[in-house]
Short mmCIF file of C-alpha atoms and ligand atoms in Angstrom, two decimals:
data_model
loop_
_atom_site.label_atom_id
_atom_site.label_comp_id
_atom_site.label_asym_id
_atom_site.label_seq_id
_atom_site.Cartn_x
_atom_site.Cartn_y
_atom_site.Cartn_z
CA MET A 1 53.48 130.83 72.52
CA PRO A 2 50.82 132.27 70.17
CA ALA A 3 51.82 132.85 66.55
CA TYR A 4 51.67 136.60 65.95
CA LYS A 5 50.88 137.81 62.44
CA THR A 6 52.81 140.91 61.46
CA VAL A 7 52.62 143.52 58.72
CA LYS A 8 55.64 145.71 58.07
CA ILE A 9 55.44 149.12 56.40
CA ASN A 10 58.48 151.11 55.43
CA PRO A 11 57.34 154.41 53.96
CA ALA A 12 60.86 155.82 54.25
CA LEU A 13 62.19 153.63 51.41
CA PRO A 14 64.49 154.04 49.53
CA ASN A 15 65.89 156.17 52.36
CA ARG A 16 66.97 154.69 55.65
CA PRO A 17 64.10 154.85 58.19
CA ARG A 18 64.93 157.13 61.11
CA ALA A 19 63.38 154.71 63.60
CA SER A 20 61.47 151.44 63.82
CA VAL A 21 58.27 151.13 65.82
CA LEU A 22 56.34 147.98 66.75
CA VAL A 23 52.57 148.58 67.01
CA ILE A 24 50.67 146.07 69.13
CA TYR A 25 46.93 146.00 68.48
CA THR A 26 44.90 144.75 71.45
CA GLY A 27 41.38 145.91 70.51
CA GLY A 28 39.02 148.64 71.71
CA THR A 29 36.85 151.07 69.80
CA LEU A 30 39.76 152.37 67.74
CA GLY A 31 40.07 149.20 65.69
CA MET A 32 36.40 148.85 64.85
CA VAL A 33 34.93 149.17 61.35
CA PHE A 34 31.38 148.84 60.07
CA GLU A 35 30.67 145.60 58.30
CA LYS A 36 27.11 144.90 57.22
CA GLY A 37 25.86 147.52 59.67
CA ASN A 38 27.79 146.12 62.68
CA LEU A 39 30.98 147.30 64.34
CA VAL A 40 33.63 144.58 64.15
CA PRO A 41 37.40 144.63 64.82
CA PHE A 42 39.25 145.45 61.62
CA ASP A 43 41.83 143.19 60.11
CA PHE A 44 45.03 145.14 60.72
CA GLU A 45 46.43 143.78 57.45
CA GLN A 46 44.25 146.48 55.85
CA ILE A 47 45.92 149.19 57.91
CA LEU A 48 47.09 151.13 54.84
CA ASP A 49 43.52 151.34 53.51
CA LYS A 50 42.22 152.60 56.83
CA LEU A 51 45.13 154.88 57.60
CA PRO A 52 46.78 155.96 54.33
CA GLU A 53 48.49 158.88 56.17
CA ILE A 54 50.97 156.32 57.52
CA LYS A 55 52.66 156.34 54.11
CA ARG A 56 53.87 159.87 54.82
CA LEU A 57 55.87 158.91 57.91
CA ASP A 58 59.61 158.47 57.48
CA PHE A 59 60.14 155.50 59.75
CA GLU A 60 59.49 151.79 59.68
CA ILE A 61 56.29 150.52 61.33
CA THR A 62 55.49 146.91 62.05
CA PHE A 63 51.95 145.98 63.10
CA THR A 64 51.11 142.94 65.13
CA SER A 65 48.08 142.01 67.16
CA LEU A 66 47.27 139.92 70.17
CA GLU A 67 45.52 136.67 69.37
CA GLU A 68 42.47 137.75 71.34
CA ILE A 69 41.27 141.18 70.20
CA MET A 70 39.26 142.53 73.08
CA ASP A 71 37.10 145.26 74.44
CA SER A 72 39.40 146.52 77.17
CA SER A 73 36.76 145.76 79.81
CA ASN A 74 38.04 142.20 79.44
CA MET A 75 41.64 143.18 80.14
CA ARG A 76 43.37 141.10 82.83
CA PRO A 77 46.80 140.33 84.30
CA GLU A 78 47.52 137.41 81.91
CA VAL A 79 47.08 139.75 78.95
CA TRP A 80 49.33 142.38 80.58
CA ALA A 81 51.93 139.65 80.92
CA GLU A 82 51.44 138.69 77.28
CA ILE A 83 51.99 142.31 76.19
CA ALA A 84 55.04 142.69 78.46
CA ASN A 85 56.55 139.46 77.14
CA LEU A 86 55.86 140.49 73.55
CA ILE A 87 57.74 143.74 74.19
CA GLN A 88 60.60 141.82 75.80
CA ARG A 89 60.97 139.42 72.87
CA ASN A 90 61.05 142.35 70.45
CA TYR A 91 62.96 144.82 72.61
CA ALA A 92 66.24 144.51 70.77
CA PHE A 93 64.66 144.84 67.31
CA TYR A 94 62.63 148.06 67.67
CA ASP A 95 63.28 151.58 68.86
CA SER A 96 59.86 151.91 70.45
CA PHE A 97 56.40 150.44 70.93
CA VAL A 98 52.86 151.72 70.42
CA ILE A 99 49.96 149.81 71.97
CA LEU A 100 46.47 150.29 70.50
CA HIS A 101 44.08 149.70 73.38
CA GLY A 102 40.48 150.36 74.44
CA THR A 103 40.16 153.51 76.49
CA ASP A 104 38.13 151.99 79.36
CA THR A 105 41.03 150.27 81.11
CA MET A 106 43.95 151.90 79.32
CA ALA A 107 45.14 153.63 82.51
CA TYR A 108 45.25 150.27 84.33
CA THR A 109 47.25 148.64 81.53
CA ALA A 110 49.65 151.58 81.33
CA SER A 111 50.15 151.44 85.10
CA ALA A 112 50.65 147.66 85.16
CA LEU A 113 53.19 147.84 82.32
CA SER A 114 55.08 150.66 84.04
CA PHE A 115 55.80 148.25 86.92
CA MET A 116 56.33 145.11 84.82
CA LEU A 117 58.79 146.67 82.36
CA GLN A 118 61.88 147.12 84.47
CA ASN A 119 64.63 149.59 83.52
CA LEU A 120 62.74 150.63 80.43
CA HIS A 121 64.73 152.88 78.13
CA LYS A 122 62.47 152.88 75.09
CA PRO A 123 59.09 154.57 74.60
CA VAL A 124 55.95 152.50 75.13
CA ILE A 125 52.99 154.66 74.08
CA LEU A 126 49.39 153.55 74.55
CA THR A 127 46.66 155.13 72.52
CA GLY A 128 43.09 154.47 71.44
CA ALA A 129 40.06 156.40 70.27
CA GLN A 130 36.55 157.39 71.22
CA LEU A 131 35.26 156.76 67.69
CA PRO A 132 36.13 153.76 65.50
CA ILE A 133 38.71 154.15 62.76
CA GLY A 134 36.00 153.44 60.17
CA VAL A 135 33.91 156.49 61.14
CA ALA A 136 34.39 159.77 59.24
CA ARG A 137 34.87 161.95 62.35
CA THR A 138 37.14 159.44 64.09
CA ASP A 139 39.79 160.64 66.52
CA ALA A 140 41.73 157.43 65.86
CA ARG A 141 43.74 158.86 62.98
CA GLU A 142 45.26 161.76 64.88
CA ASN A 143 45.84 159.68 67.97
CA ILE A 144 47.70 156.89 66.13
CA ILE A 145 49.76 159.14 63.88
CA THR A 146 50.87 161.38 66.75
CA ALA A 147 51.55 158.42 69.05
CA LEU A 148 53.78 157.02 66.27
CA GLU A 149 55.56 160.37 65.87
CA ILE A 150 56.19 160.58 69.61
CA ALA A 151 57.37 156.95 69.75
CA ALA A 152 59.86 157.64 66.95
CA ALA A 153 61.08 160.98 68.36
CA GLN A 154 64.77 160.98 69.22
CA THR A 155 67.41 163.46 70.19
CA ASP A 156 71.09 162.61 69.69
CA GLY A 157 70.08 159.03 68.92
CA GLN A 158 68.22 158.67 72.22
CA PRO A 159 64.45 158.37 72.61
CA LEU A 160 62.76 161.54 73.83
CA VAL A 161 60.23 159.72 76.00
CA PRO A 162 61.72 156.52 77.45
CA GLU A 163 58.72 155.57 79.57
CA VAL A 164 55.20 154.10 79.48
CA CYS A 165 52.79 156.86 78.41
CA ILE A 166 49.28 157.46 77.19
CA TYR A 167 48.84 159.72 74.20
CA PHE A 168 45.32 161.02 73.72
CA GLN A 169 43.87 164.12 72.08
CA ASN A 170 46.83 166.48 72.17
CA TYR A 171 48.32 165.34 75.46
CA LEU A 172 51.05 162.89 76.26
CA LEU A 173 50.64 161.74 79.87
CA ARG A 174 52.72 159.54 82.11
CA GLY A 175 50.81 156.24 81.93
CA ASN A 176 50.67 155.54 85.66
CA ARG A 177 49.46 159.09 86.38
CA ALA A 178 46.59 159.06 83.89
CA LYS A 179 42.89 158.44 84.45
CA LYS A 180 40.02 158.07 82.02
CA LYS A 181 37.81 161.06 82.82
CA GLU A 182 35.51 161.28 79.82
CA SER A 183 33.38 158.69 78.10
CA SER A 184 32.02 160.88 75.32
CA GLN A 185 34.25 163.92 74.69
CA PHE A 186 37.43 163.29 72.73
CA ASN A 187 39.70 164.50 75.55
CA ALA A 188 39.30 161.29 77.53
CA PHE A 189 42.37 161.32 79.78
CA ARG A 190 43.76 163.60 82.48
CA SER A 191 46.63 163.51 84.88
CA GLU A 192 45.74 165.76 87.82
CA ASN A 193 48.86 165.22 89.90
CA TYR A 194 51.58 165.26 87.25
CA PRO A 195 52.12 167.64 84.33
CA ALA A 196 51.60 166.47 80.75
CA LEU A 197 54.83 165.15 79.22
CA ALA A 198 54.02 166.79 75.90
CA GLU A 199 51.38 169.06 74.45
CA VAL A 200 50.53 168.68 70.80
CA GLY A 201 49.47 171.47 68.48
CA VAL A 202 51.18 172.59 65.31
CA THR A 203 54.35 171.31 66.95
CA ILE A 204 54.90 168.75 69.68
CA GLU A 205 56.13 170.59 72.78
CA TYR A 206 57.92 168.19 75.11
CA ASN A 207 57.93 169.03 78.80
CA ARG A 208 61.44 167.68 79.27
CA PRO A 209 62.00 168.31 83.00
CA TYR A 210 59.09 165.97 83.75
CA ILE A 211 60.03 163.14 81.37
CA ALA A 212 61.97 160.21 82.86
CA SER A 213 65.63 160.48 82.03
CA TYR A 214 67.24 158.12 79.58
CA ARG A 215 69.29 155.61 81.56
CA THR A 216 70.96 152.49 80.34
CA ASP A 217 72.88 151.62 83.51
CA ALA A 218 70.70 148.56 84.20
CA PRO A 219 69.49 146.02 81.64
CA PHE A 220 65.86 145.97 80.56
CA GLY A 221 63.83 143.09 81.96
CA VAL A 222 60.26 141.98 82.56
CA GLN A 223 58.75 141.00 85.91
CA ALA A 224 55.25 140.00 84.89
CA GLN A 225 54.21 138.05 87.99
CA LEU A 226 51.14 139.66 89.59
CA ASP A 227 48.95 138.58 92.48
CA ALA A 228 45.31 139.54 91.86
CA ASN A 229 44.13 138.69 95.39
CA VAL A 230 43.36 142.35 95.97
CA ALA A 231 40.29 144.55 96.26
CA ILE A 232 39.28 148.20 96.10
CA LEU A 233 37.08 149.37 98.96
CA LYS A 234 35.52 152.76 98.32
CA LEU A 235 34.19 154.50 101.41
CA PHE A 236 30.86 156.33 101.45
CA PRO A 237 28.87 157.86 104.28
CA GLY A 238 26.52 155.19 105.59
CA MET A 239 28.71 152.23 104.68
CA THR A 240 27.84 149.37 106.99
CA GLN A 241 30.10 147.11 109.01
CA ASN A 242 28.78 144.19 107.00
CA VAL A 243 30.19 145.58 103.77
CA VAL A 244 33.60 146.34 105.28
CA ARG A 245 33.81 142.99 107.04
CA SER A 246 32.69 141.08 103.94
CA VAL A 247 35.40 142.62 101.78
CA LEU A 248 38.14 142.24 104.39
CA SER A 249 37.26 138.59 104.96
CA ILE A 250 37.43 137.49 101.30
CA SER A 251 39.33 134.23 101.30
CA GLY A 252 42.93 134.58 100.08
CA LEU A 253 42.76 138.40 100.14
CA ARG A 254 46.24 139.94 100.51
CA GLY A 255 45.77 143.64 99.86
CA VAL A 256 43.15 146.38 99.76
CA VAL A 257 43.21 149.80 98.18
CA LEU A 258 41.06 151.86 100.52
CA GLU A 259 39.53 154.82 98.69
CA THR A 260 39.15 157.40 101.42
CA PHE A 261 37.70 160.91 101.58
CA GLY A 262 39.63 164.09 100.80
CA ALA A 263 43.19 164.07 102.09
CA GLY A 264 42.92 160.42 103.18
CA ASN A 265 40.23 160.57 105.85
CA ALA A 266 37.92 157.82 107.08
CA PRO A 267 35.27 157.38 109.78
CA THR A 268 36.45 157.13 113.38
CA LEU A 269 33.57 154.82 114.30
CA PRO A 270 34.87 152.11 116.68
CA TRP A 271 33.62 149.22 114.51
CA PHE A 272 35.43 150.63 111.47
CA LEU A 273 38.70 150.97 113.37
CA HIS A 274 38.26 147.48 114.73
CA GLU A 275 37.66 145.89 111.27
CA LEU A 276 40.70 147.57 109.76
CA LYS A 277 42.97 146.86 112.71
CA GLU A 278 41.92 143.24 112.76
CA ALA A 279 42.55 142.93 109.00
CA THR A 280 46.05 144.42 109.24
CA GLU A 281 46.81 142.05 112.13
CA ARG A 282 45.82 139.16 109.85
CA GLY A 283 48.43 140.42 107.39
CA ILE A 284 46.19 142.21 104.92
CA ILE A 285 48.01 145.18 103.44
CA ILE A 286 45.91 148.36 103.24
CA LEU A 287 46.85 151.26 100.97
CA ASN A 288 45.15 154.60 101.56
CA VAL A 289 44.23 156.37 98.31
CA SER A 290 42.06 159.47 98.02
CA GLN A 291 38.74 159.55 96.16
CA CYS A 292 39.79 163.01 94.93
CA ASP A 293 41.63 163.05 91.62
CA GLY A 294 43.84 165.98 92.58
CA GLY A 295 45.87 166.45 95.75
CA ARG A 296 47.22 163.82 98.08
CA VAL A 297 46.67 161.67 101.13
CA MET A 298 48.14 163.28 104.24
CA GLN A 299 47.78 160.69 106.95
CA GLY A 300 47.63 162.31 110.37
CA ARG A 301 46.63 165.76 109.20
CA TYR A 302 43.13 165.28 110.56
CA GLN A 303 42.09 163.21 113.53
CA THR A 304 40.09 161.09 111.03
CA SER A 305 43.29 159.70 109.53
CA SER A 306 45.78 159.83 112.40
CA TRP A 307 45.01 156.27 113.53
CA PHE A 308 45.92 154.85 110.11
CA ASP A 309 49.66 155.15 110.81
CA LYS A 310 49.27 153.37 114.14
CA ILE A 311 47.69 150.27 112.58
CA GLY A 312 50.08 150.10 109.62
CA VAL A 313 47.89 151.48 106.82
CA VAL A 314 50.20 152.74 104.06
CA SER A 315 49.69 156.24 102.66
CA GLY A 316 49.35 156.27 98.87
CA GLY A 317 50.28 159.97 98.63
CA ASP A 318 49.10 161.31 95.28
CA ILE A 319 48.80 157.95 93.48
CA THR A 320 45.76 157.16 91.29
CA THR A 321 43.56 154.19 92.12
CA GLU A 322 44.55 152.60 88.80
CA ALA A 323 48.25 152.82 89.65
CA ALA A 324 47.62 151.81 93.28
CA ILE A 325 45.81 148.56 92.50
CA THR A 326 48.27 147.47 89.81
CA LYS A 327 51.25 148.43 91.98
CA MET A 328 49.80 146.37 94.80
CA MET A 329 49.23 143.37 92.50
CA TRP A 330 52.78 143.72 91.21
CA ILE A 331 54.46 144.02 94.61
CA LEU A 332 52.40 141.14 96.01
CA GLY A 333 53.54 139.11 93.00
CA GLN A 334 57.18 139.70 94.01
CA GLU A 335 57.24 139.84 97.82
CA THR A 336 55.88 137.98 100.81
CA ASP A 337 57.47 139.95 103.66
CA HIS A 338 54.81 142.37 104.98
CA ASN A 339 57.23 145.09 106.04
CA LEU A 340 58.94 144.99 102.69
CA ILE A 341 55.59 145.14 100.89
CA ARG A 342 54.56 148.20 102.93
CA GLN A 343 57.90 149.85 102.35
CA ARG A 344 57.77 149.29 98.58
CA LEU A 345 54.19 150.55 98.42
CA SER A 346 55.17 153.77 100.13
CA GLN A 347 57.97 154.52 97.65
CA PRO A 348 57.68 155.53 93.99
CA LEU A 349 58.73 152.63 91.76
CA ALA A 350 58.04 154.04 88.31
CA GLY A 351 57.19 157.71 88.82
CA GLU A 352 53.63 156.86 89.89
CA MET A 353 53.68 159.02 93.02
CA SER A 354 55.50 162.04 94.40
CA LEU A 355 56.85 161.95 97.93
N1 LIG B 1 34.79 149.72 75.51
C1 LIG B 1 35.89 150.20 74.72
C2 LIG B 1 37.16 149.63 75.27
O1 LIG B 1 37.69 150.10 76.24
C3 LIG B 1 35.92 151.68 74.74
C4 LIG B 1 37.03 152.31 73.94
O2 LIG B 1 37.85 151.70 73.31
O3 LIG B 1 37.09 153.54 73.96
O4 LIG B 1 37.65 148.65 74.75
#
């Protein structure tokens, strides 16, 4: 097990802190500072110099970081497991968790964690920034401070947001509903198919009917086993049989997220039908997800999707591709029975889809 350095800050002293939050730094633009003209990850032990505003919060904050600080393009299942296990080991000691993460794959990490962290009843808030913390106009400051406020928010001693979320530029989104939509504007994330869980202005307005309810009837646990023998196949007009066949014949492949057109439609060309049918007969699980960000797959609505049901392609409803691929990895990590895998894929496991 890696040795994690930690820094604890208790600005509430001498008063009792109203909550305790563990911040896990994983990397990304947010944590970069200029050193000799280059951007390098900052040493989080200097957090108070970079973010003096933290001293005005009235709860206890502990910072720790992964051993490998990374650009989130290098994120992978082993690191998701490391984060999930870190949360599990600290679960009893903190009221909530904030994960500082690069924006590029934040929606994948949030989705993966939403499946791995079972019966979660504490907030896990991911945030990041478009500009490094060392830059004058950085968005990091507001994002971190508000993510901390949301993580510490309680009502009657219970957390207000007991789920995995992304906080970014004034919006708190359900993590497995969010997508990175912007690479230059500050408002980087959207959730087209699920309302924001909170909107932040002068006050933080929580959208309570849409926030997962606080339940402690089952104990928290981590299931971090994933199977990455999966692929995403995005359809486009003119796609050749060679491409489809090559993907579907990858050795060891167990599942494919098929990014289809509109409400879940695909070509009715005989070779296409044949390749997909043959793949499902070989036991490859296919999940139908729309290329559109808003709306949902409605298998059977058009003739161009009606044959999917017949060959056992699972409808992903209104799931995002990020949630679909991580859900597939997670279910394949737990199950081997094909019917059970299809059944679990078609049901919401962590609020990632609406039926
Ligand atoms: N490439 C960076 C990352 O995802 C971008 C960012 O943090 O915004 O790690």
